[in-house]
Coordinates of C-alpha atoms (C1' of nucleotides) in Angstrom, one line a residue:
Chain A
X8 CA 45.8 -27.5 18.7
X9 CA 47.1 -25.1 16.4
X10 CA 45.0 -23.8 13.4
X11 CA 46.5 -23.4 9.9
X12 CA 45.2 -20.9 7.5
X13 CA 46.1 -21.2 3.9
X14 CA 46.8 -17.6 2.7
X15 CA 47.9 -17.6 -1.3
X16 CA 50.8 -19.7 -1.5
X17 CA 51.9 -19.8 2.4
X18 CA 50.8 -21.4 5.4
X19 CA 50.4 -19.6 8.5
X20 CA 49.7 -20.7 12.1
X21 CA 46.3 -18.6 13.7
X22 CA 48.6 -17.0 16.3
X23 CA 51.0 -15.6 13.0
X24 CA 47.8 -13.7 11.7
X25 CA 46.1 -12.6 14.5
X26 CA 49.5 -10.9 15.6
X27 CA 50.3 -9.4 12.0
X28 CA 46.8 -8.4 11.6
X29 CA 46.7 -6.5 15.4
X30 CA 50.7 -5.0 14.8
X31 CA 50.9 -4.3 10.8
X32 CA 50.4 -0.5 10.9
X33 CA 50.2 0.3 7.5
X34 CA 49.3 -2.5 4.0
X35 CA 50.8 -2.2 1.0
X36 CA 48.3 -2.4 -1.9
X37 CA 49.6 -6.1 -2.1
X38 CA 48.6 -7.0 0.8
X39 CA 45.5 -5.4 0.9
X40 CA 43.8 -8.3 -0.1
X41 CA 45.7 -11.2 1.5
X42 CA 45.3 -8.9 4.9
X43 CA 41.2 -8.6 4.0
X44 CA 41.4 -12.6 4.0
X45 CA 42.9 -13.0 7.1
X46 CA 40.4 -10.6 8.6
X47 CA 37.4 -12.5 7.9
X48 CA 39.6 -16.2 9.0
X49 CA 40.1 -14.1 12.3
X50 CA 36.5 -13.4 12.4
X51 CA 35.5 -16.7 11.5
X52 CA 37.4 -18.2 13.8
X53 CA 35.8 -16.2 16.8
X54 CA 32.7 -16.8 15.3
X55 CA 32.0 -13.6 13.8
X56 CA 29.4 -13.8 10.2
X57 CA 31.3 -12.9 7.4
X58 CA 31.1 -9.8 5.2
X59 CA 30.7 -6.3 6.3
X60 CA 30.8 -5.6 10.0
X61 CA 27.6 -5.1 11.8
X62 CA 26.7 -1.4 12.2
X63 CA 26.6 -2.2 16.2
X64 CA 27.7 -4.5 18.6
X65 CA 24.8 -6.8 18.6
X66 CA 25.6 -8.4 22.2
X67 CA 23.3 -6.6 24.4
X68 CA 22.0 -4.5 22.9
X69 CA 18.2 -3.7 23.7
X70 CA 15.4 -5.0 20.7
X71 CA 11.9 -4.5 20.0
X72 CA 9.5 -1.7 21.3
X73 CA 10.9 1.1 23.1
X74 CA 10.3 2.8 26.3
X75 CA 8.9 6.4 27.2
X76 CA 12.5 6.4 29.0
X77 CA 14.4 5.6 26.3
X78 CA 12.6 8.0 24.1
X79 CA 12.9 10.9 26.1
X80 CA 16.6 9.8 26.3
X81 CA 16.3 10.2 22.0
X82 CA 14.4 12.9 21.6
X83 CA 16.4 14.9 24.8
X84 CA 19.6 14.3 23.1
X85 CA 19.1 15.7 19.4
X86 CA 16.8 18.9 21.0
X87 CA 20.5 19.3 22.1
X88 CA 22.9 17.6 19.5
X89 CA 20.5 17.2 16.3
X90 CA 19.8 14.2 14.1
X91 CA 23.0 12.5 12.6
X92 CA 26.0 10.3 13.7
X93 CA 23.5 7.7 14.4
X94 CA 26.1 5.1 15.2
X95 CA 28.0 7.1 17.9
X96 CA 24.5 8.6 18.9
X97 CA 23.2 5.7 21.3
X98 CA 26.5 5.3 23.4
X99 CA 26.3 9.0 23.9
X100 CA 22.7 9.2 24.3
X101 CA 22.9 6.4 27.2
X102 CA 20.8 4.1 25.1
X103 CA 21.4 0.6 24.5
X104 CA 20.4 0.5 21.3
X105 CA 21.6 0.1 17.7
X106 CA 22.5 3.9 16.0
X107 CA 19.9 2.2 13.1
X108 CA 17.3 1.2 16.0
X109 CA 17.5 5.4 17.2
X110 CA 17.2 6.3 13.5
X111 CA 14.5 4.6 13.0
X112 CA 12.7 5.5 15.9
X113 CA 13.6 9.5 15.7
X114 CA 12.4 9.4 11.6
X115 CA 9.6 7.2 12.2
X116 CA 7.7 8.1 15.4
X117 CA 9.7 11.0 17.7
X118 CA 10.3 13.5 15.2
X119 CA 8.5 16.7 15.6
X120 CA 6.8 17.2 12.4
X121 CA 5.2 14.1 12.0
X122 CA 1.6 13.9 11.3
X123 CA 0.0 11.2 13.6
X124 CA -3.8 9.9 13.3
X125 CA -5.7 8.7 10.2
X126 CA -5.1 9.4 6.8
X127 CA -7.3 12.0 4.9
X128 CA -9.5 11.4 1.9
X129 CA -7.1 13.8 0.1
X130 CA -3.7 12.1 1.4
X131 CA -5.1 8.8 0.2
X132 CA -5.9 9.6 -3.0
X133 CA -2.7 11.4 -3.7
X134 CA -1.0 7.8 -2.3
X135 CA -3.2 6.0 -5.0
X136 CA -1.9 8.2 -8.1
X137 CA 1.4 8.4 -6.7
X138 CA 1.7 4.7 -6.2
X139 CA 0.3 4.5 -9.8
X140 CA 3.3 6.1 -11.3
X141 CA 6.1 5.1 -8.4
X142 CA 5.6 2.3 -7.7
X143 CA 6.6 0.8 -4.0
X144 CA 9.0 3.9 -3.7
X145 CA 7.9 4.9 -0.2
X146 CA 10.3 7.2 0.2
X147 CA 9.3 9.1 -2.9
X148 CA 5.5 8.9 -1.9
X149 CA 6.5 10.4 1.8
X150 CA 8.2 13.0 -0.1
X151 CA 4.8 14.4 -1.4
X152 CA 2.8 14.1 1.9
X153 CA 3.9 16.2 4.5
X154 CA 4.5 14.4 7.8
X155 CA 4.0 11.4 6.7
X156 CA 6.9 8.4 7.0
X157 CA 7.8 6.1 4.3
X158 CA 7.0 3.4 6.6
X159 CA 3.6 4.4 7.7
X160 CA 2.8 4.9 4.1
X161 CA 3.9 1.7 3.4
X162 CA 2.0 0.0 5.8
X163 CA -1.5 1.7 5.7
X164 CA -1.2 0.8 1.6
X165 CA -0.5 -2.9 2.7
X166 CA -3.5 -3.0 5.5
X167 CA -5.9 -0.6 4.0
X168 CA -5.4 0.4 0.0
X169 CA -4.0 -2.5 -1.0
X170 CA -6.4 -4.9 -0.1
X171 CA -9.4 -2.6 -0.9
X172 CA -7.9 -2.6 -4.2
X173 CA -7.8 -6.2 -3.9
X174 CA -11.1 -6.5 -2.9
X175 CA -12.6 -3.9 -6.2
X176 CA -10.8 -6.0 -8.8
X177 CA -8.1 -3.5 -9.2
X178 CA -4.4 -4.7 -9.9
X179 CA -2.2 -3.2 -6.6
X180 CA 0.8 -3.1 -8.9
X181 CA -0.1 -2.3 -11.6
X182 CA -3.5 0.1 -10.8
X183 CA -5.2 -1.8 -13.5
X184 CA -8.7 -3.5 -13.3
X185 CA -8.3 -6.9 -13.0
X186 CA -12.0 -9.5 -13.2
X187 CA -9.7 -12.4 -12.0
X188 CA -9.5 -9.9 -8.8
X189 CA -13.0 -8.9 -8.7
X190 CA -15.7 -10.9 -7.0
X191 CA -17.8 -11.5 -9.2
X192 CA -18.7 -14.7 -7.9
X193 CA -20.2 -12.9 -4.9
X194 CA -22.0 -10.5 -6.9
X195 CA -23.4 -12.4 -9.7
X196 CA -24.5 -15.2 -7.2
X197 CA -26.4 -13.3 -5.2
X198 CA -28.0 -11.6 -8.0
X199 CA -28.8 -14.9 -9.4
X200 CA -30.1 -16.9 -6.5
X201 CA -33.3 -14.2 -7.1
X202 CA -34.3 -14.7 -9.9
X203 CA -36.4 -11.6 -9.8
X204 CA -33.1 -9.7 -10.2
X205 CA -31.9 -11.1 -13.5
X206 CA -32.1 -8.3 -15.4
X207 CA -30.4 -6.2 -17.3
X208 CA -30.1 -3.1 -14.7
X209 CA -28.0 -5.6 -11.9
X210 CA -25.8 -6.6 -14.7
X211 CA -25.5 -2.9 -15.8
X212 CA -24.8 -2.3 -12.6
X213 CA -21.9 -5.1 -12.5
X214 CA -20.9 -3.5 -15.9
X215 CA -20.6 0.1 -14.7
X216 CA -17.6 -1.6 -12.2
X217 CA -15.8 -1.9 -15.5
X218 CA -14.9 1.3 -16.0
X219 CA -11.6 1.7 -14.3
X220 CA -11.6 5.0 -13.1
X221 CA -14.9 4.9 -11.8
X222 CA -14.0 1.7 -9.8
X223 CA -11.1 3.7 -8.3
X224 CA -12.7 6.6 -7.3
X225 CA -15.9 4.1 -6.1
X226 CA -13.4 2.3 -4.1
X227 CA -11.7 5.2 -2.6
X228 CA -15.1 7.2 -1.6
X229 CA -17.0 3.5 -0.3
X230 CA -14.5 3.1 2.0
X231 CA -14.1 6.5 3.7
X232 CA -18.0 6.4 3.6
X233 CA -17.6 3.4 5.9
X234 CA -14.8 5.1 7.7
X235 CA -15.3 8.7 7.8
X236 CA -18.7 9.7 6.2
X237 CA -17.7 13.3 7.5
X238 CA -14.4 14.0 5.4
X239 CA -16.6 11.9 2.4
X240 CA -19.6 14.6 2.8
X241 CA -16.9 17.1 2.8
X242 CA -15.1 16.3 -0.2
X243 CA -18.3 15.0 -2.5
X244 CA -19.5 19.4 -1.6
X245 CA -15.9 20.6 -2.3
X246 CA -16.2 18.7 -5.7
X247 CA -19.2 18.6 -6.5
X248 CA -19.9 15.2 -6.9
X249 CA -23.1 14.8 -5.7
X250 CA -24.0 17.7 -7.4
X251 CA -26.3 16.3 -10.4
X252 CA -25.7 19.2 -12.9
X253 CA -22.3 17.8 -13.0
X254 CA -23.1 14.9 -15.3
X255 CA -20.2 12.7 -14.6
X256 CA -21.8 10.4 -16.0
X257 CA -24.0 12.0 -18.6
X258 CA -25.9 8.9 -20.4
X259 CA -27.6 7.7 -16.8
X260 CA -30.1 10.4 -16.4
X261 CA -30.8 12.0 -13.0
X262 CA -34.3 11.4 -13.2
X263 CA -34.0 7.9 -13.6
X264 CA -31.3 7.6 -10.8
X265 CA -32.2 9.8 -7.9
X266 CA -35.6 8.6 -6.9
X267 CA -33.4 5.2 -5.7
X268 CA -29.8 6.6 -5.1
X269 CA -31.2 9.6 -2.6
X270 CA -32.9 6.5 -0.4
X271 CA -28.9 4.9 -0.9
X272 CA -27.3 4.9 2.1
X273 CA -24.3 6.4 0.8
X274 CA -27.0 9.8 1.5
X275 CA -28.3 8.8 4.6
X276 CA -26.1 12.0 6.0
X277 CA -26.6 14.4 3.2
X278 CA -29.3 16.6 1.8
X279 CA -27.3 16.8 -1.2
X280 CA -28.4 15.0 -3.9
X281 CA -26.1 12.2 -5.6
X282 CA -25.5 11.5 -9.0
X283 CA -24.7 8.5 -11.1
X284 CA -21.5 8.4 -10.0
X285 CA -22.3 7.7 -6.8
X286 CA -24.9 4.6 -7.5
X287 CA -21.8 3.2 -9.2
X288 CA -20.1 3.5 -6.2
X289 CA -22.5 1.4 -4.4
X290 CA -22.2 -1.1 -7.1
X291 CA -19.1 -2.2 -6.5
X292 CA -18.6 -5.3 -4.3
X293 CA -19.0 -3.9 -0.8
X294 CA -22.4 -2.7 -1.5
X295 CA -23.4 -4.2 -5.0
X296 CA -25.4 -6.8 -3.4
X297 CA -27.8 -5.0 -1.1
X298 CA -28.0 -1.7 -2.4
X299 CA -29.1 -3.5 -5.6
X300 CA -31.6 -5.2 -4.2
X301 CA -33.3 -2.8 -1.3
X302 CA -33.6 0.1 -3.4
X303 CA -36.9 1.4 -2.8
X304 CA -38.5 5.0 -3.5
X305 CA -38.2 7.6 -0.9
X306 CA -41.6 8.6 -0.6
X307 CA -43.5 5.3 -1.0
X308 CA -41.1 3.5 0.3
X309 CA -41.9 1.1 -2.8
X310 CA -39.0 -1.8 -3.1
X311 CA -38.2 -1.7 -7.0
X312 CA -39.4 -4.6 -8.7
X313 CA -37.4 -6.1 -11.8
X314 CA -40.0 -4.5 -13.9
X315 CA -39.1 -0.7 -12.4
X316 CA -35.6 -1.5 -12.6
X317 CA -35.6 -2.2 -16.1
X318 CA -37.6 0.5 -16.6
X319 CA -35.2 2.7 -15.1
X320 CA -31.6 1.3 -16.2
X321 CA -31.9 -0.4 -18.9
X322 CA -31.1 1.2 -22.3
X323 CA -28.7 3.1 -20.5
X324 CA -25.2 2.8 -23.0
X325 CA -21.9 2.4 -20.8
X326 CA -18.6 3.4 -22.4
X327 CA -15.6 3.7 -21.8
X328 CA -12.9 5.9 -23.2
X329 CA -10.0 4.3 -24.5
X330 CA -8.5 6.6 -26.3
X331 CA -8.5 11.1 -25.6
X332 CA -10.7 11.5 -28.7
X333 CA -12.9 8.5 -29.0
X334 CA -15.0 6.4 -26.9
X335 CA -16.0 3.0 -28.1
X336 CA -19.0 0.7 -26.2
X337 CA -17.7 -1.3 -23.6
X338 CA -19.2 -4.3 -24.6
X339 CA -20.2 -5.0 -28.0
X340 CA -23.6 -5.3 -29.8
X341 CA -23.3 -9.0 -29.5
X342 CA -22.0 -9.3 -26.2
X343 CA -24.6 -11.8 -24.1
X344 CA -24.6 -13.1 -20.7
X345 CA -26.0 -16.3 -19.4
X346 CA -27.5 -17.5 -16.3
X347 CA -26.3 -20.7 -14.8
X348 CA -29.4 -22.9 -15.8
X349 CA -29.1 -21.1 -18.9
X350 CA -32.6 -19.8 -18.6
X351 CA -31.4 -16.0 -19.0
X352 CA -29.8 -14.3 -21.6
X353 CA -28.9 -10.8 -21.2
X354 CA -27.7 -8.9 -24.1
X355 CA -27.1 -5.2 -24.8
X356 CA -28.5 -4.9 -28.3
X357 CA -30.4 -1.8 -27.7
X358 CA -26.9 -0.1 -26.6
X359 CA -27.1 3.2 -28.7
X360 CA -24.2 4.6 -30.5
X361 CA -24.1 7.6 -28.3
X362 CA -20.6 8.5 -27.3
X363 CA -19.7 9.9 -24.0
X364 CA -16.9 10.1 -22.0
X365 CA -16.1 9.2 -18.7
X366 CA -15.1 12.5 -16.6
X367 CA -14.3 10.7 -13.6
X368 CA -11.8 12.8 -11.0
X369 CA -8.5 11.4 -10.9
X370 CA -6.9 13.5 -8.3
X371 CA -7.9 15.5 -5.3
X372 CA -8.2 18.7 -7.1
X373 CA -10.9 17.1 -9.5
X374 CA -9.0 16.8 -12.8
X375 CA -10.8 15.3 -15.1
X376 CA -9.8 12.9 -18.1
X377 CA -11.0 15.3 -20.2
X378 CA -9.6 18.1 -19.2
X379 CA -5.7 16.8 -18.8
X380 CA -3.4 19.2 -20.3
X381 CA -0.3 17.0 -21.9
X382 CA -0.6 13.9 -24.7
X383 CA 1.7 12.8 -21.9
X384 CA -0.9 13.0 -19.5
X385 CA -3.5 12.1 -21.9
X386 CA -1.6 8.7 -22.7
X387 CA -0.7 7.9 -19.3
X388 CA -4.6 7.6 -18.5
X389 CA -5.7 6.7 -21.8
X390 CA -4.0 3.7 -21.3
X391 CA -5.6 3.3 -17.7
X392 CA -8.4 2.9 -19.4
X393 CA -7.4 0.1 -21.4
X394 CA -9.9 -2.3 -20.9
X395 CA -12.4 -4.8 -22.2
X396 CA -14.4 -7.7 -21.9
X397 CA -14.1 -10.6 -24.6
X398 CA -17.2 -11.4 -26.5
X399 CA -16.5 -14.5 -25.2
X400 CA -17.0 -14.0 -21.7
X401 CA -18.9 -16.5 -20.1
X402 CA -20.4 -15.8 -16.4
X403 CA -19.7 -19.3 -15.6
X404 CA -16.1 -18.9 -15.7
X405 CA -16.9 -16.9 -12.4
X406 CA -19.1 -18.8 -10.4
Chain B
dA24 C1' -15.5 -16.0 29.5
dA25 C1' -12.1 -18.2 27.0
dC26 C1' -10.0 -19.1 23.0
dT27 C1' -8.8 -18.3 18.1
dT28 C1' -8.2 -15.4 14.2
dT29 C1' -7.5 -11.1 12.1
dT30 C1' -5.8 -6.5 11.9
dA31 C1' -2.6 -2.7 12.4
dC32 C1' 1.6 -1.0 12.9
dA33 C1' 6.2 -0.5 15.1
dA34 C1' 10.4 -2.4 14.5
dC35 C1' 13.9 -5.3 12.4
dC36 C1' 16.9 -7.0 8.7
dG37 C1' 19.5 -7.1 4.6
dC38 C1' 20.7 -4.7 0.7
dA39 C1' 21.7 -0.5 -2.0
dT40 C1' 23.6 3.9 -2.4
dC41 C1' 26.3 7.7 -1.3
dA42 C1' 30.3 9.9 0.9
dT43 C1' 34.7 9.8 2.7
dT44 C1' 39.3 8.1 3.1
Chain C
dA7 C1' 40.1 3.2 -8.0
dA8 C1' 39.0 0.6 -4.2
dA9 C1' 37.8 0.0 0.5
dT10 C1' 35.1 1.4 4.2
dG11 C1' 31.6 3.5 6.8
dA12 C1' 27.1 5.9 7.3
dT13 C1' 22.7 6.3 6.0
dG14 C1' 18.5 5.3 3.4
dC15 C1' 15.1 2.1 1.5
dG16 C1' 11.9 -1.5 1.0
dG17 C1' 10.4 -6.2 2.4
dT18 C1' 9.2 -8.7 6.2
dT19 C1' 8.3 -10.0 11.0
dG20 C1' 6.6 -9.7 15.7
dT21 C1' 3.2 -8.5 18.7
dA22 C1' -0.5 -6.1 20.9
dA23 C1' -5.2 -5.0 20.3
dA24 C1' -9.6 -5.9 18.2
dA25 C1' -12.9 -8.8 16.3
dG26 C1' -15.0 -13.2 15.8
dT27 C1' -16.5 -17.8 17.4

DNA sequence: AACTTTTACAACCGCATCATT
DNA sequence: AAATGATGCGGTTGTAAAAGT
């Protein structure tokens, strides 16, 4: 049966274009086009896909993981020939595999320089920032971190950052706290099935998550203190965090905080003393619930009543900066909380005035807010630190 | 112990971009 | 200027290992 194929105006037989498409030499401009046509017919016809050609001959071609073999064919060949002409490289190479199968493999996992094992405290907060003004541009991240691939990047912030994000009520995309992300439910559930706990200190606690930057840097450290305690140790020395003349948080006094945070077990490993900053790490939603509620005092091993607690947190201000040259209260005068059987309220009217700001490291060489040099800079995280809570916030909307 | 679910990561795929013709 | 090829990039998938039941 013979196949026509409409070309423009004419009619031509299969045979007529396969022949003038395998013997025309040379196309005029013309026929550039009509000739493209009958290209993709031909390849239609034999069951080819359309569009560009494939950058390999598919048929055969090996797929999924490779072999030691086939890697030592990779690597022995560009020790000898070098990186490039990936689509000539596998025929040469003896490997049955795509030229963008060998790429991938060489940039990914055989080249020499690549950084294999975990990721350090330092690498993952540089990921964080950078993520924070790139976006998903892998490439660009992998540019700043030495021997690390875009695509390892890319996965450990999907399996590991992203979802810890997730999990502190911060935006992924857009690095922003987000209380529709944060669970809350699990927080203030727990604190409310004891009614003992219904105080102002848990919810301070709760409260201190709101601070953006603080919930970054809480989420970063809780995790490498689940992961690698050693690196944490390491960098909280290096930076002083748990030093408590560094005030990071100057309107929770040390004296009210160390007595429970040095039993914390975010300590357990260190004879360093932690500050504020670190309580309000364990307040965020991997240890909120039982750090909150099993504080006790080192030496008389004391669990902390409501009472204690109250007597230790509350009063304490919490504000946030929103702007390089003023802080305002988180919440307002007014703001209240309820309980669930509405037997609670909780309100913050003895917040003072006081303003403070909230020098909270953003990067691994312990910049601080306040310290940023540029109004460019200074923008950039002023307006990380956009948030607030309506006055209208009900708890119940969580549960 | 067996099975299911989750996690981690290597690899694939399609599209975009750049360089060459 | 347009077509074509090579390479890079980012989203997604497949699968082995680990964890949970």
């Amino acid at each position: 049966m013979e196949v026509i194929v409409p070309l423009g105006s004419t009619s031509y037989t299969f045979s007529q274009l396969v022949f003038q498409a395998s013997s025309h030499p040379s196309l005029t401009p013309s026929r550039k086009l009509h000739y493209h046509r009958l290209h993709l017919c031909i390849s239609l016809f034999q069951g080819k896909s359309m569009g560009r050609t494939p950058c390999c001959d598919k048929n055969g071609l090996k797929k999924g993981p490779w072999t030691p073999e086939e890697d030592l064919k990779l690597t022995n060949y560009i020790q000898i020939h070098g990186p490039g002409n990936w689509r000539t490289l596998p025929k040469n190479a003896g490997l049955q595999r795509c030229g963008k199968s060998c790429r991938l493999r060489w940039t990914n996992y055989l080249r020499p320089d690549i950084k294999r094992g975990r990721f350090s405290f330092e690498e993952e907060e540089t990921i964080i920032q950078l993520h924070s003004i790139l976006g998903n541009k892998w490439s660009a991240i992998a540019a700043r971190l030495p021997g690390r691939t875009d695509n390892e990047i890319k996965n450990y912030w999907n399996t590991h950052i992203r979802k810890r994000l997730l999990r502190n009520g911060i935006d992924p995309v857009t690095h922003a706290p987000r209380l529709d992300f944060l669970d809350l439910s699990s927080i203030l559930s727990s604190t409310l099935c004891n009614q003992s706990l219904l105080n102002v200190s848990s919810l301070l606690g709760t409260q201190a998550l709101l601070n953006p930057e603080l919930l970054r840097l809480a989420n970063t450290l809780l995790s490498l203190k689940q992961e690698n305690p050693e690196i944490l140790l390491q960098y909280l020395q290096q930076n002083q965090l748990c030093n408590s003349q560094q005030n990071l948080v100057p309107s929770l006094q040390p004296s009210q905080l160390q007595a429970p945070i040095q039993n914390a077990s975010t300590c357990t490993t260190s004879n360093v003393p932690c500050t504020s900053t670190l309580s309000q790490m364990q307040a965020n939603g991997e240890g909120f619930c039982s750090n909150m509620t099993n504080f006790s005092y080192p030496n008389s091993q004391e669990s902390l009543t409501s009472s204690t607690l109250n007597n230790a947190f509350v009063s304490q201000p919490i504000y946030v900066q929103c702007s390089p040259n003023s802080t305002v209260p988180l919440l307002s005068e007014n703001s209240n909380f309820q309980s669930l059987d509405g037997s609670q309220n909780f309100n913050f009217d003895s917040v003072s005035p006081t303003p403070i700001s909230s020098p909270t490291p953003l990067n691994s060489s312990s910049t601080f807010i306040n310290s940023v040099s540029t109004d460019d800079e200074r923008e950039s995280f002023s307006s990380l630190l956009k948030f607030e809570i309506p006055e209208s916030l009900d708890i119940n909307d969580f549960m």
